[in-house]
Amino acid sequence: MVKKIMTGNLAAAWGAKISRAEVIAAYPITPQTIIVEKLAKFISDGELNAEYLRVESEHSAMAACIATSQTGARTFTATSSQGLALMHEMLHWASGARTPIVMANVNRALAPPWNIWADHTDMMSQRDTGWIQFYAESNQEVLDTIINCYKLCEDRAIQLPAMVGLDAFYLSHTSEIVDIPDQDIADKFLPPYKAFYPLDVEHPLSVGSLAMPHQWYSEFRYKIYKSMEKVIPKLNKIEKEFNKEFGRNYTGSLDLYQVEDAEIILVAVGTVAGTVKDTVDYLRSKGLKVGVIRLRLFRPFPSEELIKALKNASFVGVLDRSFSFGNEGQIFSELKASLYQTNRDPLIKDFIVGIGGRDITTDTVKKIYENCQKCLKNKKIDQEIEWTNIKV
Amino acid sequence: MNRAGIPIEEYVCSGHSACPGCGALLVLRYVLKVLGKNTIVTSPACCFTAIAGMFPDTCMEVPLLYNAFETTAASASGIEAALKIKGKKDNTHVVAFAGDGGTADIGLQAISGALEDGHNIIYVCYDNEAYMNTGIQSSSLTPMGATTTTNPIGKEAGWKITPKKNMMDILVAHNIKYAATVNPSYPIDFVKKVEKAKATKGFSYIHAYSVCPTGWRYQPELGLEMGRLATETGAFPLYEVENGKYNITYKKKTKNVLEYYKLQGRFRHLSEDFINDVQAYIDQEWQKLILKEECSKK
Ligand SMILES: Cc1ncc(C[n+]2csc(CCOP(=O)(O)OP(=O)(O)O)c2C)c(N)n1
Ligand code: SF4
Ligand SMILES: [Mg+2]
């Protein structure tokens, strides 16, 4: 085990290296560039035995990744924001083709106006593409989740791609101490990739052809639905093994902080959870019963786990770092839908925070908790959706 | 191998659903005859993928990967890269097989990228001169004067005024090692050129004339004759470019374009004046081609 000080971008590159990715097809975009630069360097230094495809766009990057994966190579790519949006068509293709590609996505806002800072619009917009979606809180988690993703995605029961989100700059360009897993142990944990139906001249198959309405199309899609249902139990199992091998303590789809007896629980995604946890510590020292749930996984959506974790809460505040125009924050929508048809009916409010990288400080979070407290006292929310720290 | 030197093996079998007289499958058959069993094909949305068979059936006896419309070159590069890392590239050919729309329009960027990135693939464009799969819309390879569903003849002249994009020159500008035009009406020339592509280390390009009786509106049994006329009139010249050197492989441009155009419904509306313009354009391009060949010799 080696500890190094590294940024989230380097952690992502190390994740792909320790996983022994065999092909990387990628296109540069701020703030992701360092991931692909580092991988290219690993390859040219002979530290990683892989092919690097210098494609001419993100659309081609994902198209190439699909083909490499279908030919039987473990495949990695990384992108961000506009790049992820450009991949959209191919993201559907990757899951439809059941390719276990793993991708790091540096979460960044979309233009216009141009903005390279953190928000989750890029990945939230790809919610329905059939990709497993993780959001990390630390650089260590970025590295570890990439390794775990390969194990998860390549499992016969899953066979789906996954993206790991890391917040622009808060992780991508911030250095932390990261523990790099031993290659030997990692190799045992994650054996070489074996595609079930690779392109092979000895066993010719036509892959991805036409399926008529009365034939198999619906069944192919149904099978994706069924595989997605198996992701959370599989993840729990994989992480248990990972924790044991590498001395970590990942807890599956959710990261719970002080929720057991909490009256007010905030639900958050990504790095903001760290700020919220600090604020929880402070408010707890003042005697307030507050907690936070961090969603590590957004697809599949951990409904059951959330319902369980919220069972004692009287008030739920959702921190959405993205927005579905014409409706509300995406996590808010999904959480409300999860609570429907349970007999739980906590007060629930959506806080839109950190759009385009606007800073979320402990003060911001304190104010949010205060607002939740006030609403709880009045047994009524003041407004369903609140854009915090807005100047207009 | 038959007496003309054309392999008798077939890798496209019966059971596909192409229109009678379709050129696309003929092109693919000749390509695969030369490349043989150790070949992987990737193909985008186009007539070919629609007719190759519905899941779980296929007319292909070599692996076929379906890809998205604009991604053929990227998909082929991916296959090549994966074969390389798996130590299998040396004995496997990777063929990108796409229509004119998937090549000259929506897929052009990916071709440019893959070619420059030095991938060892054989890119075959079967040029039926329109988007046939979606119902005969114009592409940038639809010839001057043709009517399509997006160049409809109305009260005003609606036919396509602009000539075909010169794909060969676009690829030559990328310093491609080997590029050639082929025509199934000239099978010996066709096979020789695919053999050269097969021997090329790096990206090679085959631009194949591909008749489409449905889209061009002529009797399906006239396909081979149509092909001969296309080349004899200079509407589809046969040549190759090897490391920048042009070589015209069929020099007898003996016929007037009218002889070719008059057999096809898509040109029926044209006036004599416009046909003269087409003739002038073809003559000028032919002269340019001859000059390119002469320069190559110096
Ligand atoms: C992104 C995208 N845009 C449009 C289409 C619709 N589409 C499918 S095939 C096709 C035309 C194909 O034309 P060409 O490449 O010339 O092949 P042909 O059908 O003529 O053989 C079009 C427009 C698509 N599949 N994907
Ligand atoms: S429309 Fe033309 S290209 Fe398509 S299958 Fe029919 S003949 Fe072939
Ligand atoms: Mg076409």
XYZ file of C-alpha atoms and ligand atoms in Angstrom:
725
model
C 0.000 0.000 0.000
C 1.344 3.415 -0.982
C -0.060 6.732 0.079
C 0.279 9.684 -2.270
C -0.986 13.217 -2.310
C -3.042 13.582 -5.451
C -5.941 15.380 -7.084
C -9.232 13.708 -7.958
C -8.200 13.659 -11.586
C -5.039 11.738 -10.771
C -7.046 9.441 -8.513
C -9.307 8.654 -11.477
C -6.305 7.869 -13.665
C -4.863 5.673 -10.927
C -8.215 3.907 -10.614
C -8.076 2.991 -14.301
C -4.426 1.951 -14.009
C -4.930 -0.285 -10.980
C -7.947 -1.794 -12.788
C -5.620 -2.539 -15.725
C -7.796 -0.811 -18.311
C -6.736 -2.110 -21.730
C -8.082 0.620 -23.981
C -8.654 4.297 -23.297
C -10.464 6.391 -25.908
C -10.947 9.945 -24.780
C -11.160 13.583 -25.768
C -9.913 16.468 -23.634
C -12.179 18.922 -21.826
C -11.593 21.143 -18.810
C -11.496 20.076 -15.971
C -11.067 16.429 -17.018
C -7.895 16.807 -19.121
C -5.438 15.693 -16.465
C -7.115 12.287 -16.242
C -6.449 11.471 -19.882
C -3.041 13.146 -19.921
C -1.966 11.019 -16.981
C -3.246 7.835 -18.609
C -1.442 8.683 -21.850
C 1.718 9.189 -19.777
C 1.271 5.897 -17.906
C 1.102 4.204 -21.290
C 4.095 5.974 -22.807
C 6.118 5.268 -19.660
C 5.278 1.591 -20.020
C 3.495 1.569 -16.670
C 0.154 0.638 -18.175
C -0.214 -1.863 -20.985
C -3.052 -0.245 -22.907
C -3.984 1.299 -26.239
C -4.744 5.012 -26.228
C -7.157 6.192 -28.928
C -6.760 9.874 -29.698
C -10.238 10.281 -31.162
C -11.550 13.515 -32.657
C -14.586 13.995 -30.361
C -16.352 12.632 -27.310
C -18.977 11.129 -29.578
C -16.278 9.077 -31.284
C -14.651 8.364 -27.916
C -17.764 6.613 -26.692
C -18.334 4.947 -30.068
C -14.802 3.560 -29.957
C -15.217 2.481 -26.323
C -18.303 0.495 -27.241
C -16.416 -1.282 -30.021
C -13.366 -2.002 -27.847
C -15.540 -3.378 -25.096
C -17.461 -5.532 -27.564
C -14.186 -6.841 -28.933
C -13.317 -7.944 -25.405
C -11.027 -5.278 -23.936
C -11.480 -3.595 -20.556
C -12.298 -0.020 -21.486
C -12.014 3.310 -19.727
C -12.801 6.881 -20.676
C -13.301 10.224 -19.007
C -15.177 13.382 -19.874
C -17.156 16.297 -18.482
C -20.125 18.550 -19.189
C -20.376 19.382 -22.922
C -18.429 16.233 -23.687
C -20.855 14.035 -21.806
C -23.750 15.793 -23.515
C -22.163 15.131 -26.916
C -21.917 11.441 -26.006
C -25.620 11.179 -25.281
C -26.602 9.033 -28.254
C -23.735 6.647 -27.568
C -24.500 6.421 -23.858
C -27.794 4.784 -24.735
C -25.904 2.586 -27.155
C -23.351 1.477 -24.538
C -25.989 0.241 -22.117
C -28.124 -1.243 -24.890
C -25.045 -3.139 -26.104
C -24.400 -4.283 -22.513
C -20.814 -3.030 -22.510
C -19.191 -2.760 -19.049
C -17.386 0.508 -19.806
C -16.306 2.606 -16.841
C -16.117 6.376 -17.231
C -15.010 9.158 -14.941
C -17.062 12.309 -15.384
C -15.898 15.541 -13.857
C -19.193 17.187 -12.926
C -19.313 20.583 -14.574
C -22.059 23.033 -15.586
C -23.336 23.348 -19.155
C -23.180 26.461 -21.353
C -24.374 29.081 -21.999
C -23.029 31.091 -20.344
C -19.757 29.185 -20.392
C -18.954 27.838 -16.970
C -16.390 25.206 -16.095
C -17.278 24.849 -12.414
C -19.067 22.184 -10.453
C -22.669 21.239 -10.846
C -24.525 18.041 -11.607
C -26.550 19.020 -14.657
C -24.263 17.004 -16.937
C -24.823 13.651 -15.267
C -28.402 14.242 -14.179
C -29.265 14.854 -17.843
C -28.001 11.334 -18.605
C -30.154 9.739 -15.952
C -32.205 7.622 -18.349
C -29.387 6.299 -20.525
C -29.063 2.989 -18.678
C -25.752 3.832 -16.994
C -25.037 3.145 -13.343
C -24.226 6.516 -11.736
C -21.947 7.100 -8.768
C -21.045 10.467 -7.244
C -17.891 10.623 -5.123
C -17.103 12.729 -2.077
C -13.344 12.254 -1.872
C -10.423 11.447 -4.128
C -9.994 8.123 -2.378
C -13.567 7.289 -3.228
C -12.968 8.212 -6.886
C -10.094 5.752 -7.157
C -11.792 2.953 -5.233
C -15.148 3.327 -6.976
C -13.556 2.908 -10.397
C -12.084 -0.444 -9.351
C -15.371 -1.508 -7.783
C -17.265 -0.422 -10.883
C -15.326 -2.821 -13.104
C -16.059 -5.666 -10.735
C -19.720 -4.682 -10.645
C -20.219 -3.893 -14.320
C -18.420 -6.964 -15.638
C -20.480 -9.305 -13.483
C -22.551 -11.603 -15.671
C -25.728 -10.533 -13.890
C -25.076 -6.823 -14.519
C -23.222 -6.200 -17.839
C -23.858 -2.466 -17.800
C -21.662 0.635 -18.008
C -21.011 2.955 -15.074
C -19.988 6.580 -14.658
C -18.275 7.960 -11.597
C -18.897 11.654 -10.994
C -16.328 13.861 -9.292
C -17.107 17.508 -8.678
C -15.137 19.940 -10.823
C -12.262 21.515 -8.888
C -13.573 20.483 -5.440
C -12.211 17.043 -6.318
C -10.709 17.244 -9.782
C -8.123 19.858 -8.827
C -7.892 19.476 -5.053
C -5.147 17.378 -3.528
C -5.830 14.867 -0.795
C -3.959 11.913 0.620
C -4.934 8.856 -1.372
C -4.103 5.297 -0.524
C -3.229 3.358 -3.689
C -4.249 -0.297 -3.474
C -1.546 -2.903 -3.960
C -1.579 -4.118 -7.556
C -1.286 -7.765 -6.481
C -4.295 -7.626 -4.227
C -6.220 -5.580 -6.780
C -5.462 -8.207 -9.440
C -6.929 -10.895 -7.225
C -9.948 -8.766 -6.449
C -10.467 -7.857 -10.106
C -9.379 -10.621 -12.482
C -8.912 -9.875 -16.233
C -12.040 -9.013 -18.185
C -13.656 -11.796 -20.115
C -16.368 -10.690 -22.535
C -19.207 -13.162 -22.862
C -19.880 -12.528 -26.549
C -16.802 -10.831 -28.040
C -16.328 -10.183 -31.747
C -14.323 -13.214 -32.763
C -13.593 -14.535 -36.233
C -13.725 -18.110 -34.910
C -17.268 -17.563 -33.628
C -18.859 -15.031 -35.954
C -21.891 -13.214 -34.589
C -23.847 -10.220 -35.827
C -24.126 -7.924 -32.848
C -26.695 -5.170 -32.430
C -28.942 -5.874 -35.386
C -32.549 -4.997 -36.000
C -35.335 -6.213 -33.704
C -38.945 -5.694 -34.718
C -41.732 -4.736 -32.302
C -43.130 -8.251 -32.207
C -39.678 -9.770 -31.779
C -37.068 -9.124 -29.099
C -36.622 -5.395 -28.622
C -38.820 -5.155 -25.531
C -37.098 -8.183 -24.049
C -33.642 -6.652 -24.484
C -34.832 -3.576 -22.628
C -36.597 -5.624 -19.969
C -33.323 -7.386 -19.273
C -31.586 -4.061 -18.613
C -34.334 -3.256 -16.133
C -33.795 -6.606 -14.417
C -30.022 -6.171 -14.279
C -30.383 -2.708 -12.763
C -32.447 -4.270 -9.969
C -29.470 -6.441 -9.077
C -26.955 -3.594 -8.861
C -27.464 -2.561 -5.229
C -27.285 -6.049 -3.665
C -24.284 -6.831 -5.880
C -22.593 -3.570 -4.924
C -23.065 -4.313 -1.233
C -21.420 -7.676 -1.680
C -18.536 -6.312 -3.757
C -17.842 -3.460 -1.360
C -17.831 -5.793 1.612
C -15.044 -7.739 -0.048
C -13.303 -4.518 -1.087
C -13.484 -3.119 2.460
C -11.934 -6.284 3.804
C -9.139 -6.437 1.229
C -8.213 -2.774 1.308
C -9.246 -1.614 4.777
C -12.045 0.752 3.794
C -15.577 1.197 5.048
C -17.880 1.885 2.129
C -21.553 1.423 2.817
C -23.162 0.769 -0.567
C -25.631 3.147 -2.124
C -25.887 5.577 0.808
C -23.505 7.268 3.187
C -25.397 7.993 6.413
C -24.177 10.618 8.854
C -25.968 11.118 12.183
C -29.321 10.062 10.790
C -30.463 7.505 13.393
C -32.134 9.995 15.757
C -32.195 13.003 13.426
C -35.389 15.051 13.111
C -34.093 17.022 10.166
C -32.155 15.229 7.458
C -30.559 16.797 4.442
C -30.056 14.644 1.366
C -27.050 15.565 -0.755
C -24.809 14.306 -3.532
C -21.074 14.776 -4.093
C -18.631 17.016 -2.265
C -21.193 19.293 -0.644
C -21.869 16.430 1.760
C -18.546 17.164 3.456
C -19.618 20.724 4.235
C -22.964 19.450 5.450
C -21.315 16.894 7.742
C -19.191 19.663 9.320
C -22.297 21.742 9.835
C -24.064 18.754 11.389
C -21.203 18.402 13.875
C -21.522 22.045 14.795
C -25.323 21.967 15.141
C -25.208 18.726 17.126
C -22.819 20.441 19.561
C -25.614 22.970 20.055
C -28.039 20.136 20.778
C -29.886 20.000 17.434
C -30.950 16.651 16.065
C -29.768 16.933 12.491
C -28.173 14.506 10.046
C -27.277 14.048 6.396
C -27.645 11.294 3.833
C -25.254 11.304 0.927
C -26.410 9.448 -2.132
C -23.401 7.612 -3.535
C -25.528 6.025 -6.183
C -28.146 7.876 -8.224
C -28.794 5.143 -10.792
C -30.179 2.744 -9.857
C -32.015 4.991 -7.396
C -31.721 3.540 -3.887
C -35.396 4.017 -2.963
C -35.717 1.273 -0.377
C -32.500 2.246 1.353
C -33.618 5.884 1.499
C -37.023 5.092 2.887
C -35.368 3.049 5.598
C -32.825 5.733 6.407
C -35.520 8.410 6.616
C -37.831 6.415 8.823
C -37.450 8.654 11.880
C -37.101 12.000 10.121
C -39.807 14.659 10.404
C -38.234 16.970 7.855
C -36.238 16.222 4.724
C -34.320 18.908 2.888
C -32.936 17.949 -0.506
C -29.860 19.703 -1.864
C -30.035 19.583 -5.649
C -27.011 20.802 -7.585
C -28.981 20.674 -10.842
C -32.478 21.475 -11.975
C -35.032 20.045 -14.336
C -36.543 23.186 -15.844
C -40.305 23.102 -15.811
C -40.281 20.896 -12.743
C -37.830 20.708 -9.813
C -34.466 19.302 -8.751
C -34.002 15.737 -9.905
C -33.171 14.201 -6.530
C -36.156 15.961 -4.997
C -38.484 14.435 -7.613
C -37.114 10.977 -7.180
C -37.118 11.088 -3.412
C -40.727 12.270 -3.303
C -41.666 9.478 -5.677
C -39.922 6.980 -3.394
C -41.827 8.208 -0.340
C -45.143 7.973 -2.143
C -46.959 4.749 -1.327
C -45.137 4.437 1.977
C -46.984 5.557 5.073
C -44.206 8.069 5.688
C -45.037 11.665 5.003
C -42.257 13.922 6.323
C -42.209 17.562 5.321
C -39.917 17.855 2.325
C -38.305 20.823 0.617
C -35.967 21.294 -2.320
C -32.919 23.575 -1.994
C -31.158 24.389 -5.257
C -27.515 25.004 -4.397
C -24.093 25.379 -5.959
C -25.261 25.877 -9.533
C -22.322 26.624 -11.841
C -19.901 26.157 -8.955
C -21.356 28.785 -6.608
C -19.728 28.164 -3.275
C -21.702 26.327 -0.607
C -20.257 27.278 2.759
C -21.120 26.037 6.245
C -23.032 29.321 6.592
C -25.171 28.403 3.594
C -25.878 25.004 5.115
C -26.580 26.462 8.562
C -29.175 28.764 7.013
C -30.742 25.807 5.258
C -31.007 23.867 8.524
C -32.456 26.964 10.225
C -35.052 27.232 7.506
C -35.908 23.551 7.909
C -36.312 24.061 11.653
C -38.626 27.005 11.131
C -40.758 25.058 8.666
C -40.859 22.098 11.034
C -42.023 24.321 13.861
C -44.796 25.745 11.657
C -45.583 22.199 10.442
C -45.570 23.688 6.947
C -42.954 24.431 4.325
C -42.650 28.079 3.237
C -42.025 27.153 -0.410
C -41.446 23.874 -2.136
C -38.393 24.938 -4.136
C -35.849 27.474 -2.950
C -32.896 28.619 -5.028
C -30.440 29.559 -2.292
C -28.110 32.548 -2.494
C -29.749 33.942 -5.603
C -29.120 37.637 -6.235
C -32.268 38.450 -8.204
C -10.376 -19.036 -57.088
C -12.115 -18.936 -60.478
C -10.318 -18.396 -63.800
C -10.531 -14.632 -63.515
C -8.656 -14.828 -60.224
C -11.679 -14.090 -58.080
C -12.036 -16.187 -54.923
C -15.127 -18.403 -54.977
C -15.668 -18.290 -51.213
C -18.756 -16.434 -50.016
C -19.135 -14.718 -46.654
C -22.503 -13.129 -47.330
C -25.143 -15.797 -47.592
C -28.702 -15.820 -48.820
C -31.599 -14.782 -46.654
C -30.959 -11.028 -46.632
C -33.699 -8.654 -47.640
C -32.040 -6.386 -50.215
C -34.017 -5.246 -53.250
C -33.334 -7.330 -56.368
C -30.287 -5.922 -58.147
C -28.916 -4.075 -55.102
C -25.262 -3.113 -55.501
C -24.443 -2.868 -51.799
C -24.262 -6.592 -51.174
C -22.328 -7.166 -54.383
C -19.702 -4.714 -53.158
C -19.485 -6.371 -49.760
C -19.259 -9.839 -51.309
C -16.256 -8.881 -53.427
C -14.548 -7.181 -50.487
C -14.971 -10.220 -48.242
C -13.927 -12.656 -50.946
C -10.536 -10.969 -50.959
C -10.174 -10.424 -47.206
C -11.437 -13.868 -46.196
C -12.675 -15.385 -42.999
C -10.443 -13.458 -40.589
C -12.355 -10.246 -40.995
C -14.552 -8.231 -38.654
C -17.033 -5.812 -40.212
C -18.589 -2.790 -38.548
C -21.439 -0.958 -40.207
C -23.699 1.990 -39.327
C -27.342 2.760 -39.982
C -27.764 2.292 -43.749
C -29.475 -0.008 -46.225
C -26.938 -2.731 -45.559
C -27.638 -3.065 -41.853
C -31.365 -2.955 -42.480
C -31.143 -5.822 -44.961
C -28.467 -7.972 -43.277
C -31.016 -9.759 -41.140
C -33.254 -9.270 -38.147
C -32.178 -10.557 -34.768
C -31.429 -13.431 -34.332
C -30.897 -14.030 -38.081
C -27.962 -12.767 -40.107
C -26.638 -13.140 -43.655
C -23.065 -12.654 -42.463
C -20.520 -15.411 -41.995
C -17.945 -13.098 -40.441
C -18.528 -11.049 -37.274
C -20.603 -7.919 -37.852
C -20.886 -5.092 -35.350
C -23.686 -2.605 -35.859
C -22.748 0.962 -34.959
C -24.453 4.353 -34.852
C -24.831 6.321 -38.098
C -21.871 8.682 -37.681
C -19.481 6.351 -35.861
C -18.187 3.770 -38.348
C -14.569 4.903 -38.389
C -14.486 5.288 -34.591
C -16.062 1.885 -34.176
C -13.519 0.303 -36.521
C -10.638 2.010 -34.661
C -12.034 0.606 -31.427
C -12.130 -2.918 -32.788
C -8.595 -2.543 -34.090
C -7.270 -1.182 -30.788
C -8.895 -3.990 -28.811
C -7.544 -6.638 -31.190
C -4.097 -5.099 -30.856
C -4.044 -5.213 -27.064
C -5.351 -8.773 -27.221
C -2.557 -9.718 -29.646
C -4.974 -10.611 -32.444
C -4.584 -7.749 -34.897
C -1.890 -9.248 -37.085
C -4.190 -11.884 -38.485
C -7.516 -10.044 -38.484
C -8.778 -7.416 -40.917
C -11.115 -4.713 -39.716
C -13.558 -3.410 -42.297
C -15.703 -0.322 -41.939
C -18.615 -0.648 -44.337
C -20.826 2.404 -44.727
C -23.025 4.192 -47.230
C -22.321 7.528 -48.886
C -24.313 9.425 -46.248
C -22.568 7.675 -43.368
C -19.240 8.396 -45.048
C -19.283 11.760 -46.783
C -21.768 13.535 -44.511
C -22.420 12.557 -40.914
C -19.437 10.211 -40.547
C -16.789 12.407 -42.187
C -15.384 13.823 -38.955
C -14.820 10.369 -37.470
C -13.076 9.219 -40.672
C -10.788 12.223 -40.610
C -9.937 11.506 -36.966
C -9.337 7.784 -37.349
C -7.260 8.228 -40.490
C -5.011 10.837 -38.904
C -4.682 8.696 -35.758
C -3.129 5.996 -37.934
C -5.557 3.129 -37.540
C -5.058 0.001 -39.556
C -8.515 -0.433 -41.056
C -10.074 -0.812 -44.471
C -12.865 1.689 -44.929
C -15.315 0.799 -47.691
C -17.915 3.323 -48.781
C -20.648 1.831 -50.929
C -21.863 4.834 -52.814
C -25.475 4.567 -53.953
C -25.572 8.347 -54.166
C -28.331 9.103 -51.650
C -29.779 8.217 -48.252
C -31.615 5.152 -49.485
C -32.495 3.599 -46.164
C -34.578 6.592 -45.139
C -36.290 6.923 -48.506
C -33.953 8.471 -51.083
C -32.907 11.839 -49.662
C -29.929 13.689 -51.139
C -26.462 13.244 -49.709
C -23.330 15.187 -50.587
C -22.540 12.328 -52.994
C -25.794 12.651 -54.928
C -24.748 13.583 -58.466
C -25.536 16.774 -60.339
C -29.006 16.820 -61.772
C -30.520 13.961 -59.748
C -33.887 14.343 -58.107
C -34.422 12.858 -54.668
C -37.120 13.316 -52.034
C -35.238 16.335 -50.662
C -34.516 17.614 -54.154
C -38.046 17.158 -55.491
C -39.083 18.469 -58.864
C -41.739 21.100 -58.321
C -42.957 24.071 -60.271
C -39.404 25.315 -60.039
C -36.453 23.104 -60.903
C -35.744 21.297 -57.630
C -33.051 18.856 -58.650
C -29.574 18.832 -57.160
C -27.440 21.538 -58.762
C -24.147 20.847 -56.999
C -21.756 18.045 -57.993
C -20.594 15.162 -55.809
C -18.096 15.875 -53.067
C -14.707 14.450 -54.023
C -14.140 11.953 -51.213
C -10.961 10.597 -52.766
C -9.296 14.010 -52.720
C -10.449 14.627 -49.161
C -8.742 11.430 -48.067
C -5.679 12.054 -50.203
C -5.348 15.385 -48.381
C -4.944 13.289 -45.207
C -1.894 11.588 -46.771
C -3.716 8.283 -46.911
C -1.516 5.342 -47.929
C -3.995 3.721 -50.259
C -7.313 4.909 -51.695
C -9.140 3.520 -54.711
C -12.439 3.708 -56.533
C -13.983 0.384 -57.538
C -16.991 -0.725 -59.519
C -18.483 -4.256 -59.405
C -18.903 -4.076 -63.189
C -15.092 -4.369 -63.286
C -14.537 -7.248 -60.847
C -10.903 -7.964 -61.690
C -9.918 -4.356 -61.117
C -12.061 -4.375 -57.966
C -10.369 -7.431 -56.487
C -6.865 -6.181 -57.270
C -7.532 -2.954 -55.432
C -8.939 -4.680 -52.365
C -5.834 -6.850 -52.344
C -3.720 -3.689 -52.221
C -5.853 -2.340 -49.382
C -5.418 -5.665 -47.601
C -1.634 -5.395 -47.882
C -1.581 -1.755 -46.716
C -0.319 -1.167 -43.181
C -2.509 1.696 -42.077
C -5.805 3.230 -43.086
C -6.978 2.387 -46.600
C -10.096 3.553 -48.381
C -12.224 1.912 -51.047
C -14.889 4.027 -52.704
C -17.320 1.636 -54.375
C -19.869 2.440 -57.028
C -23.066 0.803 -55.814
C -26.163 0.649 -57.982
C -29.602 1.150 -56.485
C -32.464 0.326 -58.878
C -35.005 1.471 -56.287
C -33.517 4.901 -55.730
C -32.260 5.550 -59.250
C -35.346 4.152 -60.965
C -34.189 1.720 -63.633
C -34.768 -1.974 -64.352
C -32.849 -4.074 -61.764
C -31.341 -6.370 -64.399
C -29.452 -3.404 -65.888
C -27.140 -3.037 -62.871
C -23.896 -4.223 -64.439
C -24.550 -2.282 -67.605
C -25.227 0.803 -65.522
C -21.856 0.331 -63.858
C -20.044 0.072 -67.177
C -21.734 3.213 -68.455
C -20.846 5.114 -65.273
C -17.170 4.417 -65.836
C -17.143 4.666 -69.637
C -18.749 8.109 -69.438
C -16.373 9.272 -66.729
C -19.225 9.820 -64.274
C -17.483 7.317 -61.989
C -13.804 7.098 -62.985
C -11.726 4.138 -61.814
C -8.406 5.035 -60.260
C -6.235 4.549 -57.230
C -3.928 6.739 -55.190
C -0.976 4.979 -53.651
C 1.132 7.114 -51.319
C -0.064 10.228 -53.144
C 0.492 8.829 -56.643
C -2.560 8.757 -58.912
C -3.085 5.885 -61.305
C -6.132 5.735 -63.586
C -7.031 2.072 -63.994
C -9.662 2.504 -66.719
C -8.704 5.090 -69.301
C -11.283 4.610 -72.052
C -13.655 7.464 -71.369
C -15.501 7.069 -74.630
C -19.160 7.852 -74.014
C -21.322 10.879 -73.470
C -22.931 11.188 -70.039
C -26.354 11.330 -71.672
C -26.113 7.615 -72.421
C -25.780 6.919 -68.713
C -28.266 9.500 -67.455
C -31.064 8.655 -69.879
C -31.542 5.151 -68.436
C -32.413 6.423 -64.967
C -35.652 7.938 -63.728
C -33.827 10.233 -61.319
C -32.408 12.228 -64.287
C -35.469 12.113 -66.556
C -36.487 15.753 -65.954
C -33.165 17.224 -67.138
C -32.974 19.609 -70.077
C -30.350 19.268 -72.790
C -28.701 22.422 -71.451
C -28.292 20.997 -68.000
C -26.938 17.706 -69.355
C -24.387 19.783 -71.255
C -23.384 21.413 -67.983
C -22.994 17.976 -66.413
C -20.898 16.872 -69.378
C -18.680 19.927 -69.054
C -18.189 19.269 -65.371
C -17.314 15.601 -65.929
C -14.859 16.514 -68.700
C -13.175 19.071 -66.496
C -12.844 16.603 -63.596
C -11.477 13.983 -65.999
C -8.846 16.434 -67.247
C -7.874 17.227 -63.664
C -7.544 13.539 -62.939
C -5.274 13.035 -65.939
C -3.109 15.937 -64.792
C -2.901 14.466 -61.290
C -1.753 11.197 -62.798
C 0.847 12.967 -64.947
C 2.145 14.933 -61.967
C 2.425 11.675 -60.036
C 4.804 10.331 -62.640
C 7.181 13.263 -62.319
C -27.871 10.295 -35.919
C -28.749 9.731 -36.967
N -29.372 10.558 -37.840
C -30.178 10.048 -38.781
C -30.384 8.701 -38.876
C -31.332 8.186 -39.911
N -30.695 7.463 -40.975
C -30.512 6.129 -40.940
S -29.826 5.495 -42.293
C -29.809 7.014 -43.039
C -29.345 7.184 -44.437
C -28.214 6.297 -44.797
O -27.712 6.728 -46.015
P -26.367 6.117 -46.570
O -25.297 6.229 -45.575
O -26.106 6.727 -47.889
O -26.699 4.551 -46.716
P -27.845 3.907 -47.652
O -29.054 3.771 -46.814
O -28.037 4.803 -48.824
O -27.309 2.582 -48.040
C -30.302 7.996 -42.193
C -30.434 9.411 -42.549
C -29.729 7.869 -37.937
N -29.868 6.549 -37.914
N -28.918 8.407 -37.008
S -32.902 0.766 -51.714
Fe -31.163 0.565 -53.070
S -29.387 0.304 -51.732
Fe -31.215 -0.088 -50.500
S -31.496 -2.308 -50.603
Fe -32.740 -1.406 -52.228
S -31.396 -1.412 -54.014
Fe -30.093 -1.746 -52.228
Mg -26.516 5.886 -49.741
